[in-house]
Structures are given as structure tokens and as C-alpha cells.
Backbone as CSV, one residue per row, in Angstrom:
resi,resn,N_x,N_y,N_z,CA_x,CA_y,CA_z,C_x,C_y,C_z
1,UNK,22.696,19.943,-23.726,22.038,20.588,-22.622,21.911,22.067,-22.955
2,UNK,20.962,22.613,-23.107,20.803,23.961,-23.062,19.972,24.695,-21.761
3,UNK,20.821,26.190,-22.118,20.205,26.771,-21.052,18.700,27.827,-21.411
4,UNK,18.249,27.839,-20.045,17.277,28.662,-20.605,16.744,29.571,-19.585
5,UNK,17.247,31.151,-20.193,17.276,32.370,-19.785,16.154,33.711,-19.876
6,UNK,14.936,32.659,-20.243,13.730,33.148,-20.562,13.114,33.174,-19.258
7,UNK,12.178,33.785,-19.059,11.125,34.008,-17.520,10.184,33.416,-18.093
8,UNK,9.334,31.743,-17.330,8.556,31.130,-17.923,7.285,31.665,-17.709
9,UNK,6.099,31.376,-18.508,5.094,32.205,-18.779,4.030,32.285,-17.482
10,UNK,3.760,33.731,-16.739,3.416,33.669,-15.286,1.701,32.287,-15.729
11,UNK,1.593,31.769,-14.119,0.448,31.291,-14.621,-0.861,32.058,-14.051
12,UNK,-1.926,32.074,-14.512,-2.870,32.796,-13.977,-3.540,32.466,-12.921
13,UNK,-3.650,33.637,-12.462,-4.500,33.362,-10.771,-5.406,34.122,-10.824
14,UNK,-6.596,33.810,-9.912,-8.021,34.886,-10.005,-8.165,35.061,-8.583
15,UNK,-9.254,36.223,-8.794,-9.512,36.821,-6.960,-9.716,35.498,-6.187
16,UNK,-10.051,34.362,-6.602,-10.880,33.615,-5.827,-9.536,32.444,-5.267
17,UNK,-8.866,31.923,-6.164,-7.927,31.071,-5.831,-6.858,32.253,-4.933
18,UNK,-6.738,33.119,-5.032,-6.317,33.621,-3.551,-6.811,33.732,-2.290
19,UNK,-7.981,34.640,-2.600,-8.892,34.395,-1.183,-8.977,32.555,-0.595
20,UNK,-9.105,31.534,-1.071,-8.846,30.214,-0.808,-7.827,30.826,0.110
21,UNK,-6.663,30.572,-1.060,-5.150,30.278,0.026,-5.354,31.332,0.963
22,UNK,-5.400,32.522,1.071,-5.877,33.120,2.503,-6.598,32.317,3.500
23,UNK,-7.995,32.252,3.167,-8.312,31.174,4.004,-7.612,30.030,4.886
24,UNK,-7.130,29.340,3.604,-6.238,28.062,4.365,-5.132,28.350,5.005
25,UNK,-4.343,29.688,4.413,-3.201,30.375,5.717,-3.700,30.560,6.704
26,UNK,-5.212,31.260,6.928,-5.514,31.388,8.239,-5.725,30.352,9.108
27,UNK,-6.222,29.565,8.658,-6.583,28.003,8.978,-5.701,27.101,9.574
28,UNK,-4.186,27.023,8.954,-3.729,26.554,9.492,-2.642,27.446,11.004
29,UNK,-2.784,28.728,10.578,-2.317,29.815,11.610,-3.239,29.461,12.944
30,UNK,-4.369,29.147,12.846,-5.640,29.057,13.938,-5.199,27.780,14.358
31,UNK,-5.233,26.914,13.962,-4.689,25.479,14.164,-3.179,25.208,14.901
32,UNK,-2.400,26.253,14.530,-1.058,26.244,15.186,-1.169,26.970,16.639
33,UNK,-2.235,27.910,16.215,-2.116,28.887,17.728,-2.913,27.780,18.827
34,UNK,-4.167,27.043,18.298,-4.404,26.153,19.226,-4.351,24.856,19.858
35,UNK,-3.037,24.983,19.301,-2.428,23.429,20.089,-1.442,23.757,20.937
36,UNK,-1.386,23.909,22.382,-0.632,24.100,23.317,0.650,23.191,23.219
37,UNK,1.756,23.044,23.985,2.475,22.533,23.779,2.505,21.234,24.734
38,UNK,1.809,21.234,25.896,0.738,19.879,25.623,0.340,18.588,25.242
39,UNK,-0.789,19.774,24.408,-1.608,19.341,23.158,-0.105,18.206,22.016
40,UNK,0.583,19.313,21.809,1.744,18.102,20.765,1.876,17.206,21.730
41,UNK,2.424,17.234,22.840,3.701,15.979,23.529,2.277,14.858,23.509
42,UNK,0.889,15.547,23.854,0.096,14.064,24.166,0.035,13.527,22.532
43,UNK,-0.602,14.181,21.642,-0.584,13.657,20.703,0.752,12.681,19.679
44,UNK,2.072,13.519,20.221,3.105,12.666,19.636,3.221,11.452,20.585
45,UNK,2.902,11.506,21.248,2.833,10.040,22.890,1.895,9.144,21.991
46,UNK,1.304,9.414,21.401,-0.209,8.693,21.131,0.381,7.986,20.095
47,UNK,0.572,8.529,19.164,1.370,8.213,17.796,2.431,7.481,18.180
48,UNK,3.305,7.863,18.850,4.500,6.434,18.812,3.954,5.559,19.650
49,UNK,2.936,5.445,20.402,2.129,4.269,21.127,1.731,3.202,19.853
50,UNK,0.754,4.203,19.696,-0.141,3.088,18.118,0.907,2.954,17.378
51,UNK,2.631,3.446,16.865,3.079,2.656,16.194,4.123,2.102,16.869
52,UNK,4.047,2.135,18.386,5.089,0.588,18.786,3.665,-0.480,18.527
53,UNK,2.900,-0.387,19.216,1.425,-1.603,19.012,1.840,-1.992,17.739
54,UNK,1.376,-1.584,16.680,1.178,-1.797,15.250,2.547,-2.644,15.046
55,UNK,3.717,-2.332,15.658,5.403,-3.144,15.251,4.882,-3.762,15.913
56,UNK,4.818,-4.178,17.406,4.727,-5.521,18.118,3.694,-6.669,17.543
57,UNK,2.167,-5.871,16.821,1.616,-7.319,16.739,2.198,-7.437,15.591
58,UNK,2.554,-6.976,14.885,3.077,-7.686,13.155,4.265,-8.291,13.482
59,UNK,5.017,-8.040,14.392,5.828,-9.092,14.606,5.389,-10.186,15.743
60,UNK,4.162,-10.242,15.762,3.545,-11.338,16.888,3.219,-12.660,15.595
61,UNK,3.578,-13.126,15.840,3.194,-14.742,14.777,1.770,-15.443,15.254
62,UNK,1.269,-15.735,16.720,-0.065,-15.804,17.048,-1.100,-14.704,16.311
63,UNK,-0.666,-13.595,16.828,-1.827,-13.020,16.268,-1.666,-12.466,14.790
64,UNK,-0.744,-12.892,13.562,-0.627,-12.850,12.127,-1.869,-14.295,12.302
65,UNK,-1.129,-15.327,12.588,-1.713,-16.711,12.274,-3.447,-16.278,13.071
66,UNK,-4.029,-15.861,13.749,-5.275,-15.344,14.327,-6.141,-14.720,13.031
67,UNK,-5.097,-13.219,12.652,-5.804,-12.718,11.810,-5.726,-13.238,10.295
68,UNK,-5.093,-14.262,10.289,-5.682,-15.331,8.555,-6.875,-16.157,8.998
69,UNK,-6.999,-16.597,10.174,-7.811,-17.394,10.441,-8.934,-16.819,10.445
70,UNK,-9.200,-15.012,11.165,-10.195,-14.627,10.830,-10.975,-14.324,9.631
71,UNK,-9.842,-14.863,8.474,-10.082,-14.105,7.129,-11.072,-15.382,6.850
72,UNK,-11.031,-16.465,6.861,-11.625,-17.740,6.676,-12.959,-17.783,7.165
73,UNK,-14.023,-17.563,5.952,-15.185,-17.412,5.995,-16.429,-17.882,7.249
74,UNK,-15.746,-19.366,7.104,-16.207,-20.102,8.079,-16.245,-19.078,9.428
75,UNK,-15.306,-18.906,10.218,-14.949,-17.659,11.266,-15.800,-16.818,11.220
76,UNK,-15.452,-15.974,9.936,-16.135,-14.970,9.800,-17.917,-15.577,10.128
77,UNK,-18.353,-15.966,9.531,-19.836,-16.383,9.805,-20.009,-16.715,12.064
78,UNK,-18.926,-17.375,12.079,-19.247,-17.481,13.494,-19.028,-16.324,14.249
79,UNK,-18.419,-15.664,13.486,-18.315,-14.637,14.988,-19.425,-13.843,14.097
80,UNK,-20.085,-13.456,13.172,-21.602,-12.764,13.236,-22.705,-13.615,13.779
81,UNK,-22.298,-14.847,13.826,-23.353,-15.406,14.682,-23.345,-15.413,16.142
82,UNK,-21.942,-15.274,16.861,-21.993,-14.881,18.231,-22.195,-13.789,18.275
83,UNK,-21.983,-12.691,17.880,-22.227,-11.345,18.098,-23.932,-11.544,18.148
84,UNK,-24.982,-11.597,16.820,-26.019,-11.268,16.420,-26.711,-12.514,18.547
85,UNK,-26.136,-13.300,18.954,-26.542,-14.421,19.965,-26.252,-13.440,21.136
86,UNK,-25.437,-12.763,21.160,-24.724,-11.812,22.250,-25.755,-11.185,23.071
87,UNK,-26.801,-10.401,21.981,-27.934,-9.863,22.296,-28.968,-10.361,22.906
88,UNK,-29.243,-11.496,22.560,-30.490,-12.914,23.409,-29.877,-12.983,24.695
89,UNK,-31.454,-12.913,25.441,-31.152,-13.429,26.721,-30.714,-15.088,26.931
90,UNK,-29.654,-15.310,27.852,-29.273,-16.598,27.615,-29.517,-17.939,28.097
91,UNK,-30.946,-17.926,28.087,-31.572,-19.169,27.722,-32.476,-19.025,26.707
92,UNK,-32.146,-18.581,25.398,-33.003,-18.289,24.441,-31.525,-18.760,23.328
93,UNK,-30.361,-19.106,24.021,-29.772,-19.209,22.955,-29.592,-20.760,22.389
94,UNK,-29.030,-21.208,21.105,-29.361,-22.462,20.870,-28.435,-23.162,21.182
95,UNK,-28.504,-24.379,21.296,-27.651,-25.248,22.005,-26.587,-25.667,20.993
96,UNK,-26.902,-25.635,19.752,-25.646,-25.690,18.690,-25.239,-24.668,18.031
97,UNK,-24.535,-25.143,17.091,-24.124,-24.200,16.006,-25.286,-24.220,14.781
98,UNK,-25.758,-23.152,14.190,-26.228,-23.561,12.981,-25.206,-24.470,11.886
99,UNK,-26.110,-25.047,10.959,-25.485,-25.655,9.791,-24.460,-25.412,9.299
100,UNK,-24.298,-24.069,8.892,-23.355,-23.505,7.448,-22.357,-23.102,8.619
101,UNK,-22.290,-22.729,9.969,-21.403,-22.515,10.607,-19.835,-24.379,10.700
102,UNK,-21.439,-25.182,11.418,-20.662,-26.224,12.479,-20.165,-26.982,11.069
103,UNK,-21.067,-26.847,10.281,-20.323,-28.163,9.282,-19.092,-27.876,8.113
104,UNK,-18.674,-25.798,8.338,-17.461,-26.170,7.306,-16.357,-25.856,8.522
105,UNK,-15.248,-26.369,7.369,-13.887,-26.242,8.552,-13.090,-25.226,7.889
């Protein structure tokens, strides 16, 4: 193990990569001054909301087993075909399924 008592070699900086970081100091100085205190509590409320949601459905087994099922092409095709039907007035819509929908499983 050796030591080393040398000052490593400065690295270079130009007018411009400072003026940046100025910038972005100010930037985030502007950003701090305008979030009231508020502004945090709603936003941290929000955030542990969406991540209790996000824990509860991943530990929901219906809706894991839901979202494989949506992965399954078949699905997938039906629900762009109810959506794209959504829009028709509804007696314009058809009384079945198309083909490539009703006939895979």
C-alpha cells in the first residue's frame, strides 16, 4: 500500500462549464424558494399514496393474474376492439366478435 502525498493534477474548467453550474445553482435555489411548505406535505402525501397503491396491487393475486391475462394477445386485440366499438353509436355495433378475436383462446 502506498501513500500518496502529491496534489492530483487540477482538472480544467472553462468560463462556460461554470456559468452552467451557476445557472443550475440558481435553478435549483428558485425551485427551493418555490415550494411552500405545503407544496412538500401535498406532494410527499402523493408519493406515499402511489406507493402504498403500487404495494397493495402487487400483492393483490387477482389483479397480478388480470395483468398476465392482459398480456395475452388474444385480450389485447379485444380490448382494441372494444375501445375502437366504444365510439359507434350503439346500434351500429356488431352483434359478434370478429374472427381473430372470438376464435383464439
Amino acid at each position: 500500500m502506498s501513500t500518496q502525498t502529491e496534489t492530483p493534477n487540477p482538472i480544467p474548467v472553462n468560463e462556460s462549464d461554470l456559468q452552467r453550474l451557476t445557472e443550475f445553482a440558481h435553478l435549483v435555489t428558485s425551485a427551493q424558494d418555490a415550494l411552500t411548505d405545503d407544496m412538500v406535505t401535498r406532494l410527499a402525501s402523493a408519493f406515499s399514496e402511489g406507493i402504498n397503491l403500487l404495494d397493495r396491487l402487487t400483492r393483490n393475486e387477482g389483479f397480478t393474474h388480470l395483468l398476465r391475462e392482459m398480456d395475452r394477445p388474444v385480450n389485447q386485440r379485444f380490448l382494441v376492439c372494444l375501445s375502437m366499438h366504444s365510439r359507434t353509436p350503439a346500434g351500429s355495433l356488431p352483434r359478434r366478435l370478429p374472427p381473430a378475436v372470438a376464435s383464439e383462446d
